[in-house]
Each structure stands twice: as structure tokens, then as C-alpha cells.
PDB file of C-alpha atoms and ligand atoms in Angstrom:
ATOM      1  CA  MET A 542      -0.074   0.184   0.207  1.00 91.00           C
ATOM      2  CA  THR A 543       1.129   3.581  -0.805  1.00 95.00           C
ATOM      3  CA  TYR A 544       1.996   6.071   2.088  1.00 96.00           C
ATOM      4  CA  SER A 545      -0.911   8.165   0.708  1.00 95.00           C
ATOM      5  CA  GLU A 546      -3.234   5.285   1.008  1.00 95.00           C
ATOM      6  CA  ARG A 547      -1.994   4.282   4.153  1.00 93.00           C
ATOM      7  CA  ALA A 548      -2.489   8.155   5.333  1.00 93.00           C
ATOM      8  CA  THR A 549      -6.065   8.083   4.797  1.00 93.00           C
ATOM      9  CA  LYS A 550      -6.529   5.037   6.842  1.00 91.00           C
ATOM     10  CA  PHE A 551      -5.052   6.544  10.333  1.00 92.00           C
ATOM     11  CA  THR A 552      -7.356   7.802  12.692  1.00 88.00           C
ATOM     12  CA  ASN A 553      -4.745   9.696  14.810  1.00 93.00           C
ATOM     13  CA  LYS A 554      -3.823  12.779  13.360  1.00 95.00           C
ATOM     14  CA  VAL A 555      -0.168  12.657  13.750  1.00 97.00           C
ATOM     15  CA  ALA A 556      -0.063   9.415  11.889  1.00 97.00           C
ATOM     16  CA  ARG A 557      -1.953  10.895   8.956  1.00 97.00           C
ATOM     17  CA  GLU A 558       0.209  13.979   8.875  1.00 98.00           C
ATOM     18  CA  LEU A 559       3.520  12.058   8.796  1.00 98.00           C
ATOM     19  CA  PHE A 560       2.490  10.012   5.930  1.00 98.00           C
ATOM     20  CA  GLU A 561       0.916  13.048   4.384  1.00 98.00           C
ATOM     21  CA  ILE A 562       4.460  14.698   4.563  1.00 98.00           C
ATOM     22  CA  VAL A 563       6.249  11.835   3.298  1.00 98.00           C
ATOM     23  CA  GLU A 564       4.300  11.509   0.222  1.00 98.00           C
ATOM     24  CA  ARG A 565       4.335  15.265  -0.328  1.00 98.00           C
ATOM     25  CA  LYS A 566       8.272  15.705  -0.132  1.00 98.00           C
ATOM     26  CA  LYS A 567       9.182  12.141  -1.161  1.00 98.00           C
ATOM     27  CA  THR A 568      11.079  10.969   1.746  1.00 98.00           C
ATOM     28  CA  ASN A 569      10.859   8.346   4.193  1.00 98.00           C
ATOM     29  CA  LEU A 570      13.813   9.786   6.084  1.00 98.00           C
ATOM     30  CA  ALA A 571      13.895  10.760   9.708  1.00 99.00           C
ATOM     31  CA  LEU A 572      17.147  12.482  10.799  1.00 98.00           C
ATOM     32  CA  ALA A 573      18.264  11.574  14.490  1.00 98.00           C
ATOM     33  CA  LEU A 574      20.082  14.851  15.323  1.00 98.00           C
ATOM     34  CA  ASP A 575      22.375  13.975  18.540  1.00 98.00           C
ATOM     35  CA  VAL A 576      24.706  16.965  18.630  1.00 98.00           C
ATOM     36  CA  THR A 577      25.074  18.968  21.644  1.00 98.00           C
ATOM     37  CA  THR A 578      24.930  22.518  20.846  1.00 98.00           C
ATOM     38  CA  LYS A 579      22.098  24.828  19.887  1.00 98.00           C
ATOM     39  CA  GLN A 580      23.867  26.022  16.804  1.00 98.00           C
ATOM     40  CA  GLU A 581      24.892  22.692  15.351  1.00 98.00           C
ATOM     41  CA  PHE A 582      21.271  21.641  16.025  1.00 98.00           C
ATOM     42  CA  LEU A 583      19.873  24.433  14.234  1.00 98.00           C
ATOM     43  CA  ASN A 584      22.116  24.460  11.451  1.00 98.00           C
ATOM     44  CA  ILE A 585      21.616  21.008  10.750  1.00 98.00           C
ATOM     45  CA  THR A 586      17.806  20.744  10.981  1.00 98.00           C
ATOM     46  CA  ASP A 587      18.182  24.191   8.795  1.00 98.00           C
ATOM     47  CA  SER A 588      20.350  22.313   6.080  1.00 98.00           C
ATOM     48  CA  VAL A 589      18.505  18.991   5.954  1.00 98.00           C
ATOM     49  CA  GLY A 590      14.802  20.180   6.531  1.00 98.00           C
ATOM     50  CA  PRO A 591      13.857  19.931   2.963  1.00 98.00           C
ATOM     51  CA  TYR A 592      15.204  16.000   2.831  1.00 98.00           C
ATOM     52  CA  ILE A 593      13.226  14.669   5.952  1.00 99.00           C
ATOM     53  CA  CYS A 594       9.657  13.696   6.890  1.00 99.00           C
ATOM     54  CA  CYS A 595      10.578  13.856  10.688  1.00 99.00           C
ATOM     55  CA  LEU A 596      13.407  15.316  12.891  1.00 99.00           C
ATOM     56  CA  LYS A 597      14.443  12.985  16.009  1.00 99.00           C
ATOM     57  CA  THR A 598      15.552  14.384  18.807  1.00 99.00           C
ATOM     58  CA  HIS A 599      17.244  13.833  22.485  1.00 98.00           C
ATOM     59  CA  ILE A 600      16.495  17.534  23.454  1.00 98.00           C
ATOM     60  CA  ASP A 601      18.494  16.566  26.910  1.00 98.00           C
ATOM     61  CA  ILE A 602      21.702  16.193  25.346  1.00 98.00           C
ATOM     62  CA  LEU A 603      21.941  20.040  24.378  1.00 98.00           C
ATOM     63  CA  VAL A 604      24.331  21.786  26.800  1.00 98.00           C
ATOM     64  CA  ASP A 605      22.911  25.367  26.053  1.00 98.00           C
ATOM     65  CA  PHE A 606      19.127  24.499  25.567  1.00 98.00           C
ATOM     66  CA  ASP A 607      16.717  27.207  26.496  1.00 97.00           C
ATOM     67  CA  ASP A 608      13.150  28.201  25.553  1.00 96.00           C
ATOM     68  CA  GLU A 609      14.367  30.322  22.660  1.00 98.00           C
ATOM     69  CA  LEU A 610      15.608  26.873  21.284  1.00 98.00           C
ATOM     70  CA  ILE A 611      12.110  25.675  21.059  1.00 98.00           C
ATOM     71  CA  GLU A 612      10.892  28.447  19.251  1.00 98.00           C
ATOM     72  CA  GLN A 613      13.760  28.405  16.451  1.00 98.00           C
ATOM     73  CA  LEU A 614      13.103  24.762  16.174  1.00 98.00           C
ATOM     74  CA  LYS A 615       9.014  25.302  15.622  1.00 98.00           C
ATOM     75  CA  ARG A 616       9.891  28.057  13.122  1.00 98.00           C
ATOM     76  CA  LEU A 617      12.274  25.473  10.826  1.00 98.00           C
ATOM     77  CA  GLN A 618       9.427  23.037  11.292  1.00 98.00           C
ATOM     78  CA  ALA A 619       7.189  25.390   9.577  1.00 98.00           C
ATOM     79  CA  LYS A 620       9.520  26.605   7.153  1.00 98.00           C
ATOM     80  CA  HIS A 621      10.428  22.846   6.077  1.00 98.00           C
ATOM     81  CA  SER A 622       7.446  20.923   7.297  1.00 98.00           C
ATOM     82  CA  PHE A 623       8.413  17.522   9.366  1.00 98.00           C
ATOM     83  CA  LEU A 624       7.068  16.383  12.563  1.00 98.00           C
ATOM     84  CA  ILE A 625       9.045  16.540  15.615  1.00 99.00           C
ATOM     85  CA  PHE A 626      10.068  13.265  17.367  1.00 99.00           C
ATOM     86  CA  GLU A 627      11.384  13.488  20.860  1.00 99.00           C
ATOM     87  CA  ASP A 628      13.329   9.978  21.603  1.00 99.00           C
ATOM     88  CA  ARG A 629      12.532  10.025  25.099  1.00 98.00           C
ATOM     89  CA  LYS A 630      11.931   6.304  25.631  1.00 98.00           C
ATOM     90  CA  PHE A 631       9.929   6.920  28.845  1.00 99.00           C
ATOM     91  CA  ALA A 632       9.918   3.822  31.210  1.00 98.00           C
ATOM     92  CA  ASP A 633       7.972   4.707  34.457  1.00 98.00           C
ATOM     93  CA  ILE A 634       4.699   4.426  35.879  1.00 98.00           C
ATOM     94  CA  GLY A 635       1.882   6.200  34.496  1.00 98.00           C
ATOM     95  CA  ASN A 636       1.810   8.900  36.924  1.00 98.00           C
ATOM     96  CA  THR A 637       5.455   9.659  36.838  1.00 98.00           C
ATOM     97  CA  VAL A 638       5.477   9.657  32.709  1.00 98.00           C
ATOM     98  CA  LYS A 639       2.899  12.237  32.754  1.00 98.00           C
ATOM     99  CA  HIS A 640       4.726  15.029  34.699  1.00 98.00           C
ATOM    100  CA  GLN A 641       8.017  13.831  32.657  1.00 98.00           C
ATOM    101  CA  TYR A 642       6.020  14.339  29.547  1.00 99.00           C
ATOM    102  CA  SER A 643       4.433  17.672  30.248  1.00 98.00           C
ATOM    103  CA  GLN A 644       6.587  19.596  33.089  1.00 98.00           C
ATOM    104  CA  GLY A 645      10.287  20.170  34.047  1.00 98.00           C
ATOM    105  CA  ILE A 646      12.448  22.035  32.003  1.00 98.00           C
ATOM    106  CA  TYR A 647      11.483  20.516  28.484  1.00 98.00           C
ATOM    107  CA  LYS A 648       7.661  20.744  28.634  1.00 98.00           C
ATOM    108  CA  ILE A 649       8.004  17.921  26.035  1.00 98.00           C
ATOM    109  CA  SER A 650       4.414  17.791  25.222  1.00 98.00           C
ATOM    110  CA  GLU A 651       4.216  21.440  23.987  1.00 98.00           C
ATOM    111  CA  TRP A 652       6.426  20.628  20.946  1.00 98.00           C
ATOM    112  CA  ALA A 653       7.068  16.887  20.240  1.00 98.00           C
ATOM    113  CA  ASP A 654       4.554  15.693  17.987  1.00 98.00           C
ATOM    114  CA  ILE A 655       5.643  11.943  18.544  1.00 99.00           C
ATOM    115  CA  ILE A 656       7.179  10.467  21.567  1.00 99.00           C
ATOM    116  CA  ASP A 657       8.115   6.999  22.682  1.00 99.00           C
ATOM    117  CA  ALA A 658       7.904   4.804  25.272  1.00 99.00           C
ATOM    118  CA  HIS A 659       9.104   1.087  26.686  1.00 98.00           C
ATOM    119  CA  SER A 660       6.168  -1.397  27.340  1.00 98.00           C
ATOM    120  CA  LEU A 661       8.044  -2.566  30.035  1.00 98.00           C
ATOM    121  CA  PRO A 662       5.805  -1.083  33.134  1.00 98.00           C
ATOM    122  CA  GLY A 663       2.758  -2.377  31.805  1.00 98.00           C
ATOM    123  CA  ASP A 664      -0.479  -0.429  30.280  1.00 98.00           C
ATOM    124  CA  GLY A 665      -0.311   2.350  33.070  1.00 98.00           C
ATOM    125  CA  ILE A 666       2.642   3.965  31.131  1.00 98.00           C
ATOM    126  CA  VAL A 667       0.484   4.555  27.628  1.00 98.00           C
ATOM    127  CA  SER A 668      -2.375   5.695  29.926  1.00 98.00           C
ATOM    128  CA  GLY A 669      -0.584   8.124  31.694  1.00 98.00           C
ATOM    129  CA  LEU A 670       1.036   9.563  28.442  1.00 98.00           C
ATOM    130  CA  LYS A 671      -2.278   9.290  26.690  1.00 98.00           C
ATOM    131  CA  GLU A 672      -3.724  11.648  29.440  1.00 98.00           C
ATOM    132  CA  VAL A 673      -1.286  14.374  28.358  1.00 98.00           C
ATOM    133  CA  GLY A 674      -0.817  13.767  24.776  1.00 98.00           C
ATOM    134  CA  LEU A 675      -4.275  12.774  23.496  1.00 97.00           C
ATOM    135  CA  PRO A 676      -5.919  16.368  24.016  1.00 97.00           C
ATOM    136  CA  LEU A 677      -3.217  17.455  22.340  1.00 98.00           C
ATOM    137  CA  GLY A 678      -3.153  15.598  19.441  1.00 97.00           C
ATOM    138  CA  ARG A 679       0.011  13.806  19.776  1.00 98.00           C
ATOM    139  CA  GLY A 680       1.196  10.135  18.839  1.00 98.00           C
ATOM    140  CA  LEU A 681       3.022   7.614  21.115  1.00 98.00           C
ATOM    141  CA  LEU A 682       5.824   4.524  19.312  1.00 98.00           C
ATOM    142  CA  LEU A 683       6.182   1.852  21.541  1.00 98.00           C
ATOM    143  CA  LEU A 684       9.520   0.500  21.717  1.00 98.00           C
ATOM    144  CA  ALA A 685       9.007  -3.251  20.505  1.00 98.00           C
ATOM    145  CA  GLU A 686      12.303  -4.107  19.355  1.00 98.00           C
ATOM    146  CA  MET A 687      15.966  -2.125  19.855  1.00 98.00           C
ATOM    147  CA  SER A 688      18.771  -1.903  17.252  1.00 98.00           C
ATOM    148  CA  SER A 689      21.497  -2.508  19.660  1.00 98.00           C
ATOM    149  CA  LYS A 690      23.382  -5.835  20.341  1.00 98.00           C
ATOM    150  CA  GLY A 691      22.100  -8.070  22.844  1.00 98.00           C
ATOM    151  CA  SER A 692      18.710  -6.152  23.171  1.00 98.00           C
ATOM    152  CA  LEU A 693      16.047  -8.138  25.520  1.00 98.00           C
ATOM    153  CA  ALA A 694      13.317  -6.838  23.495  1.00 98.00           C
ATOM    154  CA  THR A 695      12.521  -9.845  21.419  1.00 98.00           C
ATOM    155  CA  GLY A 696      10.220 -12.788  21.331  1.00 98.00           C
ATOM    156  CA  SER A 697       7.754 -12.708  23.526  1.00 98.00           C
ATOM    157  CA  TYR A 698       8.422  -9.054  24.785  1.00 98.00           C
ATOM    158  CA  THR A 699       8.003  -7.756  21.278  1.00 98.00           C
ATOM    159  CA  ASP A 700       4.639  -9.491  20.893  1.00 98.00           C
ATOM    160  CA  ALA A 701       3.395  -8.356  24.154  1.00 98.00           C
ATOM    161  CA  THR A 702       4.162  -4.861  23.016  1.00 98.00           C
ATOM    162  CA  VAL A 703       2.241  -5.196  20.058  1.00 98.00           C
ATOM    163  CA  GLU A 704      -0.822  -6.531  21.780  1.00 98.00           C
ATOM    164  CA  MET A 705      -0.496  -3.174  24.103  1.00 98.00           C
ATOM    165  CA  ALA A 706      -0.433  -0.964  20.975  1.00 98.00           C
ATOM    166  CA  GLN A 707      -3.644  -2.488  19.943  1.00 97.00           C
ATOM    167  CA  ARG A 708      -5.511  -1.858  23.021  1.00 98.00           C
ATOM    168  CA  HIS A 709      -4.604   1.750  22.606  1.00 98.00           C
ATOM    169  CA  LYS A 710      -4.779   2.386  19.065  1.00 96.00           C
ATOM    170  CA  ASP A 711      -6.217   5.986  19.560  1.00 96.00           C
ATOM    171  CA  PHE A 712      -2.805   7.113  20.810  1.00 98.00           C
ATOM    172  CA  VAL A 713      -0.132   4.262  20.129  1.00 98.00           C
ATOM    173  CA  ILE A 714       0.734   5.115  16.401  1.00 98.00           C
ATOM    174  CA  GLY A 715       3.066   2.644  15.824  1.00 98.00           C
ATOM    175  CA  PHE A 716       6.563   0.825  16.873  1.00 98.00           C
ATOM    176  CA  ILE A 717      10.106   1.106  16.948  1.00 98.00           C
ATOM    177  CA  ALA A 718      11.118  -1.755  15.357  1.00 98.00           C
ATOM    178  CA  GLY A 719      13.402  -3.634  12.966  1.00 98.00           C
ATOM    179  CA  ARG A 720      10.473  -4.893  10.783  1.00 98.00           C
ATOM    180  CA  LYS A 721       6.709  -4.530  10.317  1.00 98.00           C
ATOM    181  CA  LEU A 722       5.272  -6.706  12.919  1.00 98.00           C
ATOM    182  CA  LEU A 723       1.580  -7.117  11.930  1.00 97.00           C
ATOM    183  CA  MET A 724       0.105  -8.067   8.715  1.00 91.00           C
ATOM    184  CA  ASN A 725      -2.314  -4.965   8.563  1.00 92.00           C
ATOM    185  CA  ASP A 726      -1.295  -1.570   7.990  1.00 93.00           C
ATOM    186  CA  ASP A 727      -2.621  -0.037  11.149  1.00 95.00           C
ATOM    187  CA  PHE A 728       0.345   0.908  12.499  1.00 97.00           C
ATOM    188  CA  VAL A 729       3.789   2.966  11.823  1.00 98.00           C
ATOM    189  CA  THR A 730       7.024   1.323  11.866  1.00 98.00           C
ATOM    190  CA  MET A 731      10.249   3.422  12.368  1.00 98.00           C
ATOM    191  CA  THR A 732      13.402   1.806  12.310  1.00 98.00           C
ATOM    192  CA  PRO A 733      16.731   3.044  14.001  1.00 98.00           C
ATOM    193  CA  GLY A 734      20.367   1.602  13.322  1.00 98.00           C
ATOM    194  CA  VAL A 735      20.255   2.253   9.643  1.00 98.00           C
ATOM    195  CA  GLY A 736      23.819   3.278   7.938  1.00 98.00           C
ATOM    196  CA  LEU A 737      25.303   2.739   4.350  1.00 97.00           C
ATOM    197  CA  ASP A 738      28.723   2.857   5.151  1.00 96.00           C
ATOM    198  CA  VAL A 739      29.396   1.076   8.342  1.00 96.00           C
ATOM    199  CA  THR A 740      27.942  -2.034  10.056  1.00 97.00           C
ATOM    200  CA  LYS A 741      28.540  -1.044  13.955  1.00 97.00           C
ATOM    201  CA  ASP A 742      29.815   1.656  16.222  1.00 97.00           C
ATOM    202  CA  GLY A 743      31.720   0.430  18.806  1.00 95.00           C
ATOM    203  CA  LEU A 744      29.258   0.704  21.437  1.00 97.00           C
ATOM    204  CA  GLY A 745      26.498  -1.918  20.426  1.00 97.00           C
ATOM    205  CA  GLN A 746      24.730  -0.086  17.685  1.00 96.00           C
ATOM    206  CA  GLN A 747      24.226  -2.475  14.720  1.00 98.00           C
ATOM    207  CA  TYR A 748      23.889  -0.771  11.236  1.00 98.00           C
ATOM    208  CA  ARG A 749      21.283  -2.052   8.479  1.00 98.00           C
ATOM    209  CA  THR A 750      21.038  -0.699   5.144  1.00 98.00           C
ATOM    210  CA  PRO A 751      17.591   1.397   3.851  1.00 98.00           C
ATOM    211  CA  ARG A 752      16.954  -1.153   1.293  1.00 98.00           C
ATOM    212  CA  ASP A 753      17.150  -3.977   3.937  1.00 98.00           C
ATOM    213  CA  VAL A 754      14.691  -1.951   6.169  1.00 98.00           C
ATOM    214  CA  ILE A 755      12.225  -0.642   3.863  1.00 98.00           C
ATOM    215  CA  LEU A 756      12.167  -3.228   1.234  1.00 98.00           C
ATOM    216  CA  GLU A 757      12.781  -6.448   2.847  1.00 98.00           C
ATOM    217  CA  SER A 758      11.477  -5.822   6.519  1.00 98.00           C
ATOM    218  CA  GLY A 759       8.720  -3.578   5.435  1.00 98.00           C
ATOM    219  CA  SER A 760       9.114  -0.690   7.834  1.00 98.00           C
ATOM    220  CA  ASP A 761       7.922   2.745   6.645  1.00 98.00           C
ATOM    221  CA  ILE A 762      10.440   5.155   7.980  1.00 98.00           C
ATOM    222  CA  ILE A 763      14.397   4.952   8.477  1.00 98.00           C
ATOM    223  CA  ILE A 764      15.842   6.758  11.153  1.00 98.00           C
ATOM    224  CA  VAL A 765      19.346   7.756  10.394  1.00 98.00           C
ATOM    225  CA  GLY A 766      21.965   9.903  12.632  1.00 98.00           C
ATOM    226  CA  ARG A 767      25.648   9.567  12.150  1.00 98.00           C
ATOM    227  CA  GLY A 768      25.392   8.392   8.688  1.00 98.00           C
ATOM    228  CA  ILE A 769      24.117  11.818   7.807  1.00 98.00           C
ATOM    229  CA  TYR A 770      26.014  14.357  10.452  1.00 97.00           C
ATOM    230  CA  GLY A 771      29.266  12.447  11.450  1.00 95.00           C
ATOM    231  CA  SER A 772      32.759  13.875  11.212  1.00 87.00           C
ATOM    232  CA  GLY A 773      33.915  15.045   7.943  1.00 92.00           C
ATOM    233  CA  LYS A 774      30.331  14.138   6.141  1.00 95.00           C
ATOM    234  CA  ASP A 775      28.593  16.637   3.984  1.00 97.00           C
ATOM    235  CA  VAL A 776      25.337  16.962   5.581  1.00 98.00           C
ATOM    236  CA  ILE A 777      23.395  17.836   2.519  1.00 98.00           C
ATOM    237  CA  ALA A 778      24.675  15.362   0.128  1.00 98.00           C
ATOM    238  CA  GLU A 779      24.097  12.633   2.694  1.00 98.00           C
ATOM    239  CA  ALA A 780      20.786  13.429   3.615  1.00 98.00           C
ATOM    240  CA  ARG A 781      19.943  13.389  -0.120  1.00 98.00           C
ATOM    241  CA  ARG A 782      21.668  10.050  -0.474  1.00 98.00           C
ATOM    242  CA  TYR A 783      19.860   8.502   2.321  1.00 98.00           C
ATOM    243  CA  ARG A 784      16.575   9.949   0.802  1.00 98.00           C
ATOM    244  CA  ASP A 785      17.189   8.672  -2.472  1.00 98.00           C
ATOM    245  CA  VAL A 786      18.248   5.263  -1.368  1.00 98.00           C
ATOM    246  CA  GLY A 787      15.001   5.132   1.048  1.00 98.00           C
ATOM    247  CA  TRP A 788      12.370   6.291  -1.350  1.00 98.00           C
ATOM    248  CA  ASN A 789      13.920   3.881  -4.325  1.00 98.00           C
ATOM    249  CA  ALA A 790      13.485   1.035  -1.894  1.00 98.00           C
ATOM    250  CA  TYR A 791       9.922   2.168  -1.049  1.00 98.00           C
ATOM    251  CA  GLU A 792       8.963   2.362  -4.822  1.00 98.00           C
ATOM    252  CA  GLU A 793      10.487  -0.973  -5.309  1.00 97.00           C
ATOM    253  CA  ARG A 794       8.394  -2.155  -2.667  1.00 96.00           C
ATOM    254  CA  ILE A 795       5.172  -1.024  -4.159  1.00 94.00           C
ATOM    255  CA  GLY A 796       6.086  -2.209  -7.727  1.00 94.00           C
ATOM    256  CA  LYS A 797       6.975   0.976  -9.093  1.00 81.00           C
ATOM    257  CA  LYS A 798      10.742  -0.072  -9.873  1.00 70.00           C
TER     258      LYS A 798
HETATM  259  P1  LIG B2231      22.969   6.602  14.678  1.00 80.55           P
HETATM  260  O1  LIG B2231      24.014   7.756  15.099  1.00 80.55           O
HETATM  261  O2  LIG B2231      22.385   6.506  13.387  1.00 80.55           O
HETATM  262  O3  LIG B2231      23.325   5.392  15.258  1.00 80.55           O
HETATM  263  O4  LIG B2231      21.724   7.228  15.782  1.00 80.55           O
HETATM  264  C1  LIG B2231      20.453   6.371  16.053  1.00 80.55           C
HETATM  265  C2  LIG B2231      19.277   6.958  16.851  1.00 80.55           C
HETATM  266  O5  LIG B2231      18.302   6.243  17.178  1.00 80.55           O
HETATM  267  C3  LIG B2231      20.216   7.443  18.307  1.00 80.55           C
HETATM  268  O6  LIG B2231      19.396   8.678  18.659  1.00 80.55           O
HETATM  269  C4  LIG B2231      19.383   6.405  19.146  1.00 80.55           C
HETATM  270  O7  LIG B2231      19.253   6.713  20.552  1.00 80.55           O
HETATM  271  C5  LIG B2231      18.288   6.206  18.459  1.00 80.55           C
HETATM  272  N1  LIG B2231      17.982   4.462  18.650  1.00 80.55           N
HETATM  273  C6  LIG B2231      18.858   3.661  18.246  1.00 80.55           C
HETATM  274  O8  LIG B2231      19.673   3.718  17.844  1.00 80.55           O
HETATM  275  N2  LIG B2231      18.303   2.241  18.351  1.00 80.55           N
HETATM  276  C7  LIG B2231      16.810   2.187  18.880  1.00 80.55           C
HETATM  277  O9  LIG B2231      16.866   1.092  19.044  1.00 80.55           O
HETATM  278  C8  LIG B2231      16.522   2.809  19.450  1.00 80.55           C
HETATM  279  C9  LIG B2231      16.723   4.419  19.358  1.00 80.55           C
HETATM  280 BR1  LIG B2231      14.740   2.748  20.236  1.00 80.55          BR
END
């Protein structure tokens, strides 16, 4: 099924918007921007903005975070049209994550279209996040699998995570996983650990190619970080390269190529 056909099927607004952007900009690339200064963060976002459907952040690694950064980020979002996914990986009881999501320094719920959470604590984590995020029109991804070596999120843990998502379809828009987990097209699959030039990073990260992820494994969105902004890289050239490879794999999957 095409991204635009998928977009019409989602009841959750964020999932619909994501696939509409993917189709309009012809990119299934999400940038994982793990840099630690505002200036680098904004410069790279502005350069790569035209080639991505989604910007994945770890807002708490910025050494000079302030509220101004969020305003600047929102301006870049309006300029380039991408969704913002704060990869916060919530992992506590419902009452705690509710505060972590909406309060503190970062006030994530005010600017992140998408967040993610571990299923480990049980359904309460989804209920807590949902209380905050659903009225704001946000969406949640559950961590069904991880890209790192030795991950414990496999087998029955992954299966139970899928079942949890199905119980909360109004707010859970999909999964972080290495592959499409369900036969139906009700959920978004986003896959990190994607790179064209290396297979690992020395700290447990494992890389697969966009083609493997999109064509062979049926995922929807590739998440690429250091493959694009790593040292000595031309970020615009790399972003275009990943966009092209990701998009070609999708077209091949739907039989256009
Ligand atoms: P990289 O530079 O492409 O390796 O960055 C990958 C990003 O995806 C990084 O922000 C991780 O925190 C994130 N990630 C991951 O690599 N693997 C996972 O299973 C999950 C997130 Br969940």
C-alpha cells in the first residue's frame, strides 16, 4: 500500500500528517540529530529540513538548551514541514511519565508531535502519557525492538508490546522496530540503526541498509543519525543520498521500479 493510501486510514492525526508529509516531500527519512549545541542543532536542521519527514531529537543532550531553542525549532518546522519526534523513551509508571512528558525544563508535550515509550511498566505508562498527549493531538510509538546488540526486547516481549499497542489504538501510532510486526497497515514502523557505510559503532549499535529495512523488512521510516552528520560528512549530500536510497526501496516495494 502507498504512503498516501496509508495516510487516509489512520484515525490519529499525527500518523496521518506523517504519511502526508512523506508522500508530499517524497522522503521516508527521519534524521536522528544527536548533537550537543543549539547552533549545530539548528544549522543541521535547517540544512537537512528539505529532505526529511521527521526530526528525531534527544533534547536533554543539548548543553545550552533554553526556551528560545524551541521557538527556533518551531520556526524551522514551519519552514520545512517535518514532524518532531522526541526520543525520550519513557519507562516509568503512568503518574510519573505524565509529569516527565508535560513538566520540567523541557515541557516535551508542548512541541513534540511524537514520543516513544518502553512497554516494560505495563499499560499504565500508555494511559499516563495518553492523558497528556491525546487532547493535544500527539502520538506515541512503543519500543517493540531495539537496534542494539543483545537487546532484550525480542520474542514474547515484542509480542506483548504489539498487543499493548492494539489496546490503545487512539494514541499509539506505531512501533520502533526492525521490521513490520503486523500484517495489517494500522501502525507506523520506524527503524533506527540505519547506515550505508558501516555495520556497527563500537558501543553496541548495529546498522542495516535502508533497502534491507524498507524493502526486505517492510518498515515505513528509516531513522539515520551519524550516517548523515558524522564527522567529515557533507550533511546535505548525505541526507539526499539516504532520502534517495530509502525512497527507491519504497518504490521497489510497491512495484513502481
Ligand atoms: P545513529 O547515529 O544513526 O546510530 O543514531 C541512532 C539514533 O536512534 C540515536 O538517537 C539512538 O538513540 C536512536 N535509537 C537507536 O539507535 N536504536 C534503538 O533501538 C532506538 C533508538 Br529505540
